[in-house]
Amino acid sequence: MATLLIGESCCLNNTSNDTENMVHKMKLKSKGNTLMNPFFLFAMAFFVVLILYSLRLSEFNTILEKRLLIFLVVTILLNFILYVVFRKRWAFQINNTVINQNGLSKGYGNISVTFLLLGLAEAIYSHGLPILGQVNYKDYGMPVIHVILVCCDSFYILFLAKNFFNKNVSQRGKIVWNMIISAIPLLFALSRGTIVIILIGIAILFITSRSDRLRTRSSLMIVFLLCMGLYLFGIAGNYRMNHDYMKDENLNQSSLILSIGKANDKFENSKIPAPFFWTYIYTTSPLSNLNMNIQSVSVDSASYTPRRGTEYAVVNFLPDFISKRIYPLYTSEFNPWLVTPEFTASSALVVPYLMLGWVGLYIFMVYELMFPIVYFWLVIKIAPSYFDIAFTLVSTMYLLMPFANFFAFSALSIQLFLPFICAFFRKSKKGLSQITLKE
């Protein structure tokens, strides 16, 4: 009898939620915000990098190899074409993703506390916290557990943000509290890159959650906050670098980064505040590194072998925590040349080139163009309730491709599997409830 009552309760709750979700879904507008799209963000990111690079404000920004320039322009155009083709279809799908109108259940609070406890366990295991300078962030965390924690925690924060941006959802204060608790383990680890990726994802969720276009005031506010953020990024960089080099100077002067980044007279004579050079050199140096490798390294694509092709696919398209175990020497074998050791980013394209030459670049381009189409099709078929989060993850990856290959970045790429895993457990729980009811 007890089992029957529990089954009836679960079934009624599921039926009630399904009914409310169906009603909410019918109320949604058929049109969504079409601005955010992986193809659009990929095209715009590389376009902005090319424009900034063409300003030639650093001596590192040499003339681009003609073949590289043509490749980038063609890739940008192809991505923009696919953006136009799929923008309305995917915007409609996002706008019709079902949101739980009842807010957060107690179970979500338990998840947040679980992540916090795992973070504390990692601190005990590592004998300190990177954020307090007690241990190096590279040595922090429990093997395997750390990767799982970062991926699941990041995905969970995006899930909370998704619910927060729904205008009709209740308990927003509770959502914010759970987001803060869940972010603590990432702060423990001083995961600056992961935190930036999450903030980008939250921004994309905010824009895609709006069925209308951003108002002029909102757009101007976003631009202002972006400029302030980039300026503070430069100030923080100056503070860290002045501390590392034991240099005492005003944080606005930026003499160290101007020297290391080879700022030329064109920049120094301009009216651009010096701290913005951090953003400029960080944005353009990956392309400088890529250009240097193409000019300096000659790769014979005719020497292709099936074994090298397999290695290429594993290294470039699987999470690096997998590829580093299968091919532990690839990072040293295909280590890119750098214009200066301080700037290590070389875009998503440098390793494909070093492995297979121009053939490697074309293969990467085809994969990049096909991946969202195939992946989103699978999400719609298998895990439609998580389409908006999956869309955010891929959009974030594509926005950051000018800096690194995020298909291989474990902390982000592993999250692409989580919509399917969540959908599986959701269906399993619902099926178990129905079976219990029958019994």
PDB file of C-alpha atoms in Angstrom, residues 90-232:
ATOM      1  CA  TRP A  90      16.973  27.194 -33.314  1.00  0.00           C
ATOM      2  CA  ALA A  91      15.519  30.388 -31.813  1.00  0.00           C
ATOM      3  CA  PHE A  92      12.052  28.827 -32.047  1.00  0.00           C
ATOM      4  CA  GLN A  93      13.326  25.682 -30.325  1.00  0.00           C
ATOM      5  CA  ILE A  94      14.891  27.706 -27.498  1.00  0.00           C
ATOM      6  CA  ASN A  95      11.735  29.716 -26.988  1.00  0.00           C
ATOM      7  CA  ASN A  96       9.698  26.521 -26.723  1.00  0.00           C
ATOM      8  CA  THR A  97      11.973  24.792 -24.234  1.00  0.00           C
ATOM      9  CA  VAL A  98       9.833  23.847 -21.266  1.00  0.00           C
ATOM     10  CA  ILE A  99      10.591  25.616 -17.976  1.00  0.00           C
ATOM     11  CA  ASN A 100       9.493  24.308 -14.593  1.00  0.00           C
ATOM     12  CA  GLN A 101       7.173  27.036 -13.291  1.00  0.00           C
ATOM     13  CA  ASN A 102       7.182  25.711  -9.721  1.00  0.00           C
ATOM     14  CA  GLY A 103      10.685  26.997  -9.017  1.00  0.00           C
ATOM     15  CA  LEU A 104      13.260  24.820  -7.286  1.00  0.00           C
ATOM     16  CA  SER A 105      12.484  21.761  -5.245  1.00  0.00           C
ATOM     17  CA  LYS A 106      14.401  20.802  -2.103  1.00  0.00           C
ATOM     18  CA  GLY A 107      16.429  18.376  -4.204  1.00  0.00           C
ATOM     19  CA  TYR A 108      18.184  21.216  -5.983  1.00  0.00           C
ATOM     20  CA  GLY A 109      19.365  22.655  -2.675  1.00  0.00           C
ATOM     21  CA  ASN A 110      20.809  19.251  -1.846  1.00  0.00           C
ATOM     22  CA  ILE A 111      22.731  19.278  -5.133  1.00  0.00           C
ATOM     23  CA  SER A 112      24.270  22.656  -4.281  1.00  0.00           C
ATOM     24  CA  VAL A 113      25.336  21.448  -0.841  1.00  0.00           C
ATOM     25  CA  THR A 114      26.783  18.269  -2.400  1.00  0.00           C
ATOM     26  CA  PHE A 115      28.987  20.334  -4.703  1.00  0.00           C
ATOM     27  CA  LEU A 116      30.105  22.459  -1.750  1.00  0.00           C
ATOM     28  CA  LEU A 117      31.006  19.361   0.274  1.00  0.00           C
ATOM     29  CA  LEU A 118      32.988  17.967  -2.664  1.00  0.00           C
ATOM     30  CA  GLY A 119      34.831  21.286  -2.871  1.00  0.00           C
ATOM     31  CA  LEU A 120      35.713  21.064   0.818  1.00  0.00           C
ATOM     32  CA  ALA A 121      36.838  17.452   0.331  1.00  0.00           C
ATOM     33  CA  GLU A 122      39.165  18.578  -2.463  1.00  0.00           C
ATOM     34  CA  ALA A 123      40.599  21.302  -0.224  1.00  0.00           C
ATOM     35  CA  ILE A 124      41.337  18.732   2.484  1.00  0.00           C
ATOM     36  CA  TYR A 125      42.829  16.320  -0.060  1.00  0.00           C
ATOM     37  CA  SER A 126      45.056  19.049  -1.547  1.00  0.00           C
ATOM     38  CA  HIS A 127      46.076  20.464   1.870  1.00  0.00           C
ATOM     39  CA  GLY A 128      45.026  23.978   0.978  1.00  0.00           C
ATOM     40  CA  LEU A 129      43.261  26.311  -1.457  1.00  0.00           C
ATOM     41  CA  PRO A 130      44.738  27.983  -4.559  1.00  0.00           C
ATOM     42  CA  ILE A 131      42.680  31.113  -3.879  1.00  0.00           C
ATOM     43  CA  LEU A 132      44.575  31.538  -0.581  1.00  0.00           C
ATOM     44  CA  GLY A 133      47.934  30.782  -2.188  1.00  0.00           C
ATOM     45  CA  GLN A 134      48.325  27.603  -0.141  1.00  0.00           C
ATOM     46  CA  VAL A 135      48.694  25.299  -3.157  1.00  0.00           C
ATOM     47  CA  ASN A 136      49.259  25.698  -6.893  1.00  0.00           C
ATOM     48  CA  TYR A 137      46.030  25.450  -8.881  1.00  0.00           C
ATOM     49  CA  LYS A 138      47.700  22.914 -11.215  1.00  0.00           C
ATOM     50  CA  ASP A 139      48.158  20.522  -8.278  1.00  0.00           C
ATOM     51  CA  TYR A 140      44.739  21.123  -6.760  1.00  0.00           C
ATOM     52  CA  GLY A 141      41.880  18.618  -6.660  1.00  0.00           C
ATOM     53  CA  MET A 142      41.282  14.895  -6.555  1.00  0.00           C
ATOM     54  CA  PRO A 143      42.110  12.925  -9.732  1.00  0.00           C
ATOM     55  CA  VAL A 144      39.072  12.359 -11.979  1.00  0.00           C
ATOM     56  CA  ILE A 145      36.739  13.759  -9.301  1.00  0.00           C
ATOM     57  CA  HIS A 146      37.953  17.308  -9.974  1.00  0.00           C
ATOM     58  CA  VAL A 147      37.078  17.142 -13.673  1.00  0.00           C
ATOM     59  CA  ILE A 148      33.641  15.700 -12.916  1.00  0.00           C
ATOM     60  CA  LEU A 149      33.011  18.315 -10.213  1.00  0.00           C
ATOM     61  CA  VAL A 150      33.948  21.259 -12.424  1.00  0.00           C
ATOM     62  CA  CYS A 151      31.859  20.008 -15.361  1.00  0.00           C
ATOM     63  CA  CYS A 152      28.744  19.077 -13.385  1.00  0.00           C
ATOM     64  CA  ASP A 153      28.927  22.171 -11.181  1.00  0.00           C
ATOM     65  CA  SER A 154      29.258  24.469 -14.199  1.00  0.00           C
ATOM     66  CA  PHE A 155      26.337  22.771 -15.942  1.00  0.00           C
ATOM     67  CA  TYR A 156      24.227  23.041 -12.792  1.00  0.00           C
ATOM     68  CA  ILE A 157      24.921  26.775 -12.482  1.00  0.00           C
ATOM     69  CA  LEU A 158      23.741  27.263 -16.065  1.00  0.00           C
ATOM     70  CA  PHE A 159      20.621  25.253 -15.232  1.00  0.00           C
ATOM     71  CA  LEU A 160      19.940  27.586 -12.295  1.00  0.00           C
ATOM     72  CA  ALA A 161      20.531  30.656 -14.481  1.00  0.00           C
ATOM     73  CA  LYS A 162      18.102  29.256 -17.053  1.00  0.00           C
ATOM     74  CA  ASN A 163      15.386  29.116 -14.371  1.00  0.00           C
ATOM     75  CA  PHE A 164      16.302  32.555 -12.994  1.00  0.00           C
ATOM     76  CA  PHE A 165      15.833  34.277 -16.362  1.00  0.00           C
ATOM     77  CA  ASN A 166      12.361  32.857 -16.780  1.00  0.00           C
ATOM     78  CA  LYS A 167      10.145  35.809 -15.895  1.00  0.00           C
ATOM     79  CA  ASN A 168       7.339  33.654 -14.493  1.00  0.00           C
ATOM     80  CA  VAL A 169       9.362  31.438 -12.206  1.00  0.00           C
ATOM     81  CA  SER A 170       9.111  31.802  -8.444  1.00  0.00           C
ATOM     82  CA  GLN A 171      11.776  31.650  -5.747  1.00  0.00           C
ATOM     83  CA  ARG A 172      14.404  33.720  -7.555  1.00  0.00           C
ATOM     84  CA  GLY A 173      16.156  34.485  -4.282  1.00  0.00           C
ATOM     85  CA  LYS A 174      16.534  30.775  -3.642  1.00  0.00           C
ATOM     86  CA  ILE A 175      17.991  30.321  -7.122  1.00  0.00           C
ATOM     87  CA  VAL A 176      20.611  33.033  -6.521  1.00  0.00           C
ATOM     88  CA  TRP A 177      21.518  31.478  -3.163  1.00  0.00           C
ATOM     89  CA  ASN A 178      21.999  28.071  -4.790  1.00  0.00           C
ATOM     90  CA  MET A 179      24.131  29.639  -7.530  1.00  0.00           C
ATOM     91  CA  ILE A 180      26.404  31.259  -4.919  1.00  0.00           C
ATOM     92  CA  ILE A 181      26.810  27.993  -3.002  1.00  0.00           C
ATOM     93  CA  SER A 182      27.551  26.098  -6.224  1.00  0.00           C
ATOM     94  CA  ALA A 183      30.150  28.643  -7.336  1.00  0.00           C
ATOM     95  CA  ILE A 184      32.213  28.337  -4.129  1.00  0.00           C
ATOM     96  CA  PRO A 185      34.079  25.132  -5.192  1.00  0.00           C
ATOM     97  CA  LEU A 186      35.118  26.887  -8.416  1.00  0.00           C
ATOM     98  CA  LEU A 187      36.373  29.866  -6.410  1.00  0.00           C
ATOM     99  CA  PHE A 188      38.281  27.494  -4.137  1.00  0.00           C
ATOM    100  CA  ALA A 189      40.151  26.195  -7.175  1.00  0.00           C
ATOM    101  CA  LEU A 190      40.785  29.689  -8.533  1.00  0.00           C
ATOM    102  CA  SER A 191      39.243  28.460 -11.809  1.00  0.00           C
ATOM    103  CA  ARG A 192      39.329  31.860 -13.505  1.00  0.00           C
ATOM    104  CA  GLY A 193      38.907  30.384 -16.974  1.00  0.00           C
ATOM    105  CA  THR A 194      35.966  28.263 -15.868  1.00  0.00           C
ATOM    106  CA  ILE A 195      34.330  31.235 -14.127  1.00  0.00           C
ATOM    107  CA  VAL A 196      34.712  33.398 -17.255  1.00  0.00           C
ATOM    108  CA  ILE A 197      33.170  30.600 -19.353  1.00  0.00           C
ATOM    109  CA  ILE A 198      30.219  30.373 -16.948  1.00  0.00           C
ATOM    110  CA  LEU A 199      29.711  34.148 -17.036  1.00  0.00           C
ATOM    111  CA  ILE A 200      29.694  34.057 -20.845  1.00  0.00           C
ATOM    112  CA  GLY A 201      27.166  31.231 -20.733  1.00  0.00           C
ATOM    113  CA  ILE A 202      24.933  33.162 -18.336  1.00  0.00           C
ATOM    114  CA  ALA A 203      25.082  36.209 -20.626  1.00  0.00           C
ATOM    115  CA  ILE A 204      24.084  34.066 -23.612  1.00  0.00           C
ATOM    116  CA  LEU A 205      21.216  32.536 -21.609  1.00  0.00           C
ATOM    117  CA  PHE A 206      20.038  36.035 -20.694  1.00  0.00           C
ATOM    118  CA  ILE A 207      19.964  37.193 -24.317  1.00  0.00           C
ATOM    119  CA  THR A 208      18.352  34.008 -25.645  1.00  0.00           C
ATOM    120  CA  SER A 209      15.729  34.107 -22.888  1.00  0.00           C
ATOM    121  CA  ARG A 210      14.378  37.359 -24.301  1.00  0.00           C
ATOM    122  CA  SER A 211      11.841  36.948 -27.085  1.00  0.00           C
ATOM    123  CA  ASP A 212      12.255  40.618 -28.002  1.00  0.00           C
ATOM    124  CA  ARG A 213      15.365  42.536 -28.989  1.00  0.00           C
ATOM    125  CA  LEU A 214      17.401  44.381 -26.407  1.00  0.00           C
ATOM    126  CA  ARG A 215      16.319  47.960 -25.925  1.00  0.00           C
ATOM    127  CA  THR A 216      18.715  50.801 -26.677  1.00  0.00           C
ATOM    128  CA  ARG A 217      19.219  51.563 -22.979  1.00  0.00           C
ATOM    129  CA  SER A 218      19.968  47.904 -22.219  1.00  0.00           C
ATOM    130  CA  SER A 219      22.367  47.675 -25.154  1.00  0.00           C
ATOM    131  CA  LEU A 220      24.227  50.796 -24.067  1.00  0.00           C
ATOM    132  CA  MET A 221      24.417  49.476 -20.511  1.00  0.00           C
ATOM    133  CA  ILE A 222      25.894  46.199 -21.769  1.00  0.00           C
ATOM    134  CA  VAL A 223      28.484  48.083 -23.839  1.00  0.00           C
ATOM    135  CA  PHE A 224      29.370  50.284 -20.845  1.00  0.00           C
ATOM    136  CA  LEU A 225      29.739  47.286 -18.529  1.00  0.00           C
ATOM    137  CA  LEU A 226      31.821  45.490 -21.156  1.00  0.00           C
ATOM    138  CA  CYS A 227      34.197  48.451 -21.499  1.00  0.00           C
ATOM    139  CA  MET A 228      34.476  48.772 -17.719  1.00  0.00           C
ATOM    140  CA  GLY A 229      35.136  45.053 -17.443  1.00  0.00           C
ATOM    141  CA  LEU A 230      37.899  45.187 -20.073  1.00  0.00           C
ATOM    142  CA  TYR A 231      39.465  48.206 -18.372  1.00  0.00           C
ATOM    143  CA  LEU A 232      39.423  46.472 -14.989  1.00  0.00           C
TER     144      LEU A 232
END
